[in-house]
Tab-separated table of C-alpha atoms in Angstrom:
chain	number	residue	atom	x	y	z
S	710	MET	CA	89.867	121.100	78.820
S	711	LYS	CA	87.588	118.225	77.977
S	712	ASN	CA	88.774	114.872	79.235
S	713	ASN	CA	88.417	111.764	77.125
S	714	ASP	CA	89.935	108.754	78.847
S	715	VAL	CA	88.196	105.961	76.930
S	716	ILE	CA	91.389	104.146	75.957
S	717	LEU	CA	92.833	104.294	79.479
S	718	GLN	CA	89.562	103.187	81.077
S	719	VAL	CA	88.968	100.227	78.791
S	720	THR	CA	92.584	99.072	79.149
S	721	THR	CA	92.328	99.378	82.924
S	722	LYS	CA	89.221	97.186	82.920
S	723	VAL	CA	91.121	94.424	81.146
S	724	ILE	CA	94.432	94.831	82.962
S	725	VAL	CA	93.198	95.047	86.574
S	726	PHE	CA	91.895	91.475	86.430
S	727	ILE	CA	95.264	90.182	85.235
S	728	ILE	CA	97.108	92.053	87.993
S	729	VAL	CA	94.747	90.827	90.728
S	730	LEU	CA	94.913	87.246	89.430
S	731	PHE	CA	98.696	87.394	89.340
S	732	SER	CA	98.862	88.831	92.857
S	733	ILE	CA	96.654	86.013	94.175
S	734	TYR	CA	98.862	83.497	92.388
S	735	ILE	CA	101.980	85.093	93.909
S	736	PHE	CA	100.333	84.992	97.336
S	737	PHE	CA	99.515	81.271	97.207
S	738	ALA	CA	102.756	80.275	95.503
S	739	GLY	CA	104.808	81.942	98.241
S	740	HIS	CA	105.447	78.722	100.164
S	741	TYR	CA	107.369	76.956	97.398
S	742	THR	CA	108.449	79.666	94.937
S	743	PRO	CA	109.380	83.361	95.216
S	744	GLY	CA	106.404	85.416	96.331
S	745	GLY	CA	104.266	85.589	99.453
S	746	GLY	CA	102.032	87.932	101.365
S	747	PHE	CA	104.119	91.072	101.032
S	748	ILE	CA	104.550	91.044	97.245
S	749	GLY	CA	100.992	89.826	96.710
S	750	GLY	CA	99.630	92.628	98.887
S	751	LEU	CA	101.728	95.242	97.131
S	752	MET	CA	100.556	93.973	93.739
S	753	THR	CA	96.889	94.040	94.785
S	754	SER	CA	97.308	97.596	96.013
S	755	GLY	CA	99.009	98.339	92.690
S	756	ALA	CA	95.878	97.166	90.879
S	757	ILE	CA	93.699	99.401	93.080
S	758	VAL	CA	96.117	102.312	92.503
S	759	LEU	CA	95.656	101.769	88.757
S	760	LEU	CA	91.897	102.065	89.315
S	761	LEU	CA	92.518	105.240	91.328
S	762	LEU	CA	94.607	106.693	88.474
S	763	THR	CA	91.894	105.942	85.925
S	764	TYR	CA	88.779	106.821	87.885
S	765	ASP	CA	88.417	109.286	90.722
S	766	ILE	CA	88.552	108.413	94.406
S	767	LYS	CA	84.759	108.376	94.881
S	768	THR	CA	84.142	105.887	92.047
S	769	VAL	CA	86.763	103.523	93.433
S	770	ALA	CA	85.214	103.850	96.899
S	771	GLU	CA	81.883	102.819	95.346
S	772	MET	CA	83.493	99.867	93.540
S	773	LEU	CA	85.311	98.629	96.662
S	774	PRO	CA	83.451	99.897	99.736
S	775	LEU	CA	86.280	99.096	102.172
S	776	ASP	CA	87.739	101.071	105.042
S	777	TYR	CA	91.419	100.283	104.556
S	778	LYS	CA	92.292	101.064	108.163
S	779	LEU	CA	89.933	98.248	109.177
S	780	VAL	CA	91.581	95.992	106.586
S	781	ALA	CA	94.982	96.625	108.183
S	782	ALA	CA	93.500	96.034	111.645
S	783	ALA	CA	91.915	92.753	110.522
S	784	GLY	CA	95.247	91.625	109.101
S	785	LEU	CA	97.052	92.393	112.359
S	786	PHE	CA	94.348	90.527	114.284
S	787	ILE	CA	94.632	87.436	112.063
S	788	ALA	CA	98.436	87.382	112.361
S	789	ALA	CA	98.321	87.831	116.149
S	790	ALA	CA	95.582	85.199	116.541
S	791	THR	CA	97.554	82.667	114.480
S	792	SER	CA	100.660	83.320	116.556
S	793	THR	CA	98.921	83.077	119.937
S	794	GLY	CA	96.828	80.075	118.856
S	795	ALA	CA	99.879	77.891	119.400
S	796	LEU	CA	99.737	78.706	123.135
S	797	LEU	CA	96.366	76.898	123.369
S	798	PHE	CA	98.071	73.635	122.350
S	799	ASP	CA	100.775	74.140	124.994
S	800	LEU	CA	103.383	75.036	122.372
S	801	PRO	CA	105.691	78.077	122.157
S	802	PHE	CA	104.448	81.336	120.630
S	803	LEU	CA	104.480	81.378	116.778
S	804	THR	CA	104.615	77.560	116.420
S	805	HIS	CA	102.914	76.609	113.182
S	806	GLY	CA	101.053	73.391	112.468
S	807	TYR	CA	100.108	71.246	109.518
S	808	TRP	CA	96.862	69.328	108.968
S	809	GLU	CA	95.089	67.363	106.278
S	810	ILE	CA	91.588	68.817	106.345
S	811	TRP	CA	88.478	68.138	104.306
S	812	LEU	CA	87.086	71.057	102.271
S	813	PRO	CA	83.699	71.043	100.449
S	814	ILE	CA	84.957	71.334	96.844
S	815	LEU	CA	88.662	70.609	97.085
S	816	GLY	CA	88.456	67.415	99.192
S	817	GLU	CA	91.510	66.428	101.242
S	818	THR	CA	93.747	69.482	101.349
S	819	GLY	CA	96.980	70.114	103.170
S	820	LEU	CA	96.750	73.225	105.300
S	821	HIS	CA	99.644	74.956	107.005
S	822	THR	CA	98.857	77.703	109.508
S	823	ALA	CA	101.617	79.856	108.010
S	824	VAL	CA	99.046	80.634	105.281
S	825	PHE	CA	96.919	82.446	107.893
S	826	PHE	CA	99.938	84.447	109.051
S	827	ASP	CA	100.629	85.320	105.404
S	828	THR	CA	96.997	86.365	104.960
S	829	GLY	CA	97.522	88.756	107.866
S	830	VAL	CA	100.642	90.181	106.223
S	831	TYR	CA	98.727	90.515	102.922
S	832	LEU	CA	95.832	92.425	104.507
S	833	VAL	CA	98.156	94.714	106.498
S	834	VAL	CA	100.169	95.576	103.376
S	835	VAL	CA	97.036	96.307	101.307
S	836	GLY	CA	95.484	98.348	104.115
S	837	VAL	CA	98.579	100.416	104.943
S	838	THR	CA	99.501	101.138	101.298
S	839	LEU	CA	96.019	102.254	100.321
S	840	THR	CA	95.536	104.269	103.508
S	841	ILE	CA	98.736	106.182	102.744
S	842	ILE	CA	97.862	106.746	99.087
S	843	GLN	CA	94.264	107.782	99.715
S	844	THR	CA	95.303	110.122	102.550
S	845	ILE	CA	97.839	111.823	100.282
S	846	GLY	CA	95.306	111.863	97.439
S	847	VAL	CA	92.523	113.720	99.222
S	848	SER	CA	94.563	116.307	101.153
S	849	GLU	CA	94.646	119.685	99.439
U	89	MET	CA	119.580	67.461	66.637
U	90	ILE	CA	116.116	68.761	67.514
U	91	GLU	CA	117.574	70.594	70.490
U	92	THR	CA	120.015	72.394	68.208
U	93	ILE	CA	117.172	73.545	65.943
U	94	ILE	CA	115.206	74.812	68.942
U	95	GLU	CA	118.257	76.602	70.331
U	96	VAL	CA	118.877	78.284	66.973
U	97	ILE	CA	115.244	79.466	66.803
U	98	VAL	CA	115.438	80.774	70.376
U	99	ALA	CA	118.733	82.524	69.642
U	100	VAL	CA	117.253	84.169	66.553
U	101	LEU	CA	114.179	85.356	68.511
U	102	ILE	CA	116.204	86.781	71.394
U	103	GLY	CA	118.788	88.348	69.080
U	104	LEU	CA	116.057	89.948	66.976
U	105	GLY	CA	114.368	91.289	70.110
U	106	ALA	CA	117.623	92.778	71.398
U	107	PHE	CA	118.308	94.286	67.973
U	108	LEU	CA	114.858	95.892	67.843
U	109	SER	CA	115.381	97.391	71.314
U	110	LEU	CA	118.715	98.808	70.106
U	111	VAL	CA	117.037	100.272	67.009
U	112	ALA	CA	114.414	101.895	69.250
U	113	THR	CA	117.151	103.469	71.361
U	114	PHE	CA	118.830	104.897	68.258
U	115	GLY	CA	115.443	106.259	67.241
U	116	VAL	CA	115.110	108.079	70.554
U	117	ILE	CA	118.561	109.617	70.172
U	118	ARG	CA	118.279	110.619	66.516
U	119	LEU	CA	114.641	111.624	65.934
U	120	PRO	CA	113.785	115.333	66.241
U	121	ASP	CA	110.680	115.750	68.450
U	122	ILE	CA	108.762	113.894	71.144
U	123	TYR	CA	106.085	112.467	68.842
U	124	THR	CA	108.485	110.773	66.452
U	125	ARG	CA	110.552	109.531	69.403
U	126	ASN	CA	107.409	108.140	70.995
U	127	HIS	CA	106.544	106.478	67.705
U	128	ALA	CA	109.952	104.783	67.619
U	129	ILE	CA	110.152	103.686	71.239
U	130	SER	CA	106.595	102.462	71.816
U	131	LYS	CA	106.423	100.225	68.756
U	132	SER	CA	109.937	98.815	68.495
U	133	THR	CA	110.472	98.047	72.171
U	134	THR	CA	107.042	96.419	72.450
U	135	LEU	CA	107.857	93.994	69.657
U	136	GLY	CA	111.449	93.575	70.876
U	137	ILE	CA	110.489	92.670	74.428
U	138	MET	CA	107.725	90.377	73.175
U	139	LEU	CA	110.222	88.520	70.986
U	140	ILE	CA	112.693	88.191	73.884
U	141	LEU	CA	109.961	86.846	76.174
U	142	ILE	CA	108.674	84.404	73.536
U	143	GLY	CA	112.223	83.156	73.024
U	144	THR	CA	112.652	82.655	76.775
U	145	PHE	CA	109.296	80.887	76.945
U	146	LEU	CA	110.207	78.523	74.095
U	147	TYR	CA	113.572	77.757	75.685
U	148	PHE	CA	112.070	76.826	79.052
U	149	TRP	CA	109.230	74.925	77.409
U	150	LEU	CA	111.125	72.856	74.834
U	151	ILE	CA	114.550	72.425	76.477
U	152	ASP	CA	113.706	72.394	80.206
U	153	HIS	CA	110.141	70.999	79.726
U	154	HIS	CA	108.729	73.656	82.030
U	155	PHE	CA	105.607	75.431	80.742
U	156	ASN	CA	105.944	78.907	82.221
U	157	SER	CA	102.548	80.543	81.716
U	158	ARG	CA	103.693	83.726	83.477
U	159	LEU	CA	105.829	84.562	80.442
U	160	LEU	CA	102.783	84.268	78.162
U	161	ILE	CA	100.821	86.546	80.494
U	162	ALA	CA	103.745	88.978	80.417
U	163	VAL	CA	103.724	88.959	76.599
U	164	PHE	CA	99.990	89.717	76.557
U	165	PHE	CA	100.367	92.343	79.295
U	166	ILE	CA	103.133	94.216	77.486
U	167	PHE	CA	101.254	93.943	74.192
U	168	VAL	CA	98.235	95.631	75.803
U	169	THR	CA	99.835	98.202	78.095
U	170	SER	CA	102.870	99.521	76.232
U	171	PRO	CA	101.023	101.150	73.282
U	172	VAL	CA	98.507	102.626	75.721
U	173	SER	CA	101.308	104.222	77.739
U	174	GLY	CA	102.773	105.593	74.510
U	175	HIS	CA	99.378	107.053	73.627
U	176	LEU	CA	98.997	108.651	77.066
U	177	ILE	CA	102.498	110.166	76.982
U	178	ALA	CA	101.933	111.629	73.518
U	179	ARG	CA	98.526	113.008	74.503
U	180	ALA	CA	99.869	114.552	77.702
U	181	ALA	CA	102.713	116.112	75.689
U	182	TYR	CA	100.300	117.584	73.117
U	183	HIS	CA	97.946	118.984	75.732
U	184	SER	CA	100.778	120.540	77.742
U	185	GLY	CA	101.820	122.375	74.582
U	186	VAL	CA	104.937	120.572	73.334
U	187	LYS	CA	105.682	121.886	69.843
U	188	LEU	CA	105.844	119.644	66.785
U	189	TRP	CA	109.052	119.479	64.751
U	190	GLU	CA	109.330	122.662	62.672
U	191	LYS	CA	109.332	120.662	59.414
U	192	SER	CA	105.994	118.951	60.138
U	193	LYS	CA	103.373	120.067	57.651
U	194	HIS	CA	100.058	119.082	59.106
U	195	ASP	CA	98.363	119.211	62.542
U	196	ASP	CA	94.942	117.561	62.455
U	197	ILE	CA	94.158	118.046	66.158
U	198	LYS	CA	94.793	121.795	65.925
U	199	GLU	CA	92.489	122.157	62.909
U	200	HIS	CA	89.858	120.035	64.594
U	201	LYS	CA	90.080	122.092	67.776
U	202	SER	CA	89.813	125.452	65.967
U	203	SER	CA	86.876	124.261	63.835
U	204	ALA	CA	85.159	122.962	66.995
U	205	GLU	CA	85.638	126.349	68.660
U	206	GLU	CA	84.088	128.183	65.695
U	207	MET	CA	80.911	126.104	65.862
């Protein structure tokens, strides 16, 4: 049977950007409102799963040339490094800090190290979810 | 005074949305085959949920003075995705051989397919 997925593909192109934007918003809003690394990561992997449903696994691998096992490993490394970084300042493990730092475009910005821990959670969730789904997808 | 007017408008929007969702559910129960059911559910619930979300948005915006842009994104998202999902369900049903209602007169896809095979 001939496949003609024009409607699904065009809709996916529009919708994936909204989902990714919303997941990034959820990730950064996690400190003050409901959200955080886990939901943001799941929503990002949901956007990539939508791409996987629309296109095949090779096309998505060309769009996003990532090894998701390495993504999960990088997330674990970031979370562990943030936790152990407190030991360098002679503080207990997992102590988080807060600084006002200067960034090139944003100027004076408040930065809490819990954001780095959340980034680790985000990357681990994206990596694990997509590793599971891609492994199930290619096995025959 | 103005708050009462806003609350009445919001109540009308949300009530209309809930009513349209109810109508869609009756359509699913009463209509004969999958295509007419799909026709009922994908259109009426899309409009119904959009009306409910717009009513919620107006309430938070005008009464609580809280501009919740996520609700607007949700309205746009449902407006885009829900008809597409209806289209995909109907297409999957047709291609897996679900029969039309016996009283339907005309099947354009079938004629198009048979004429394409003859060529």
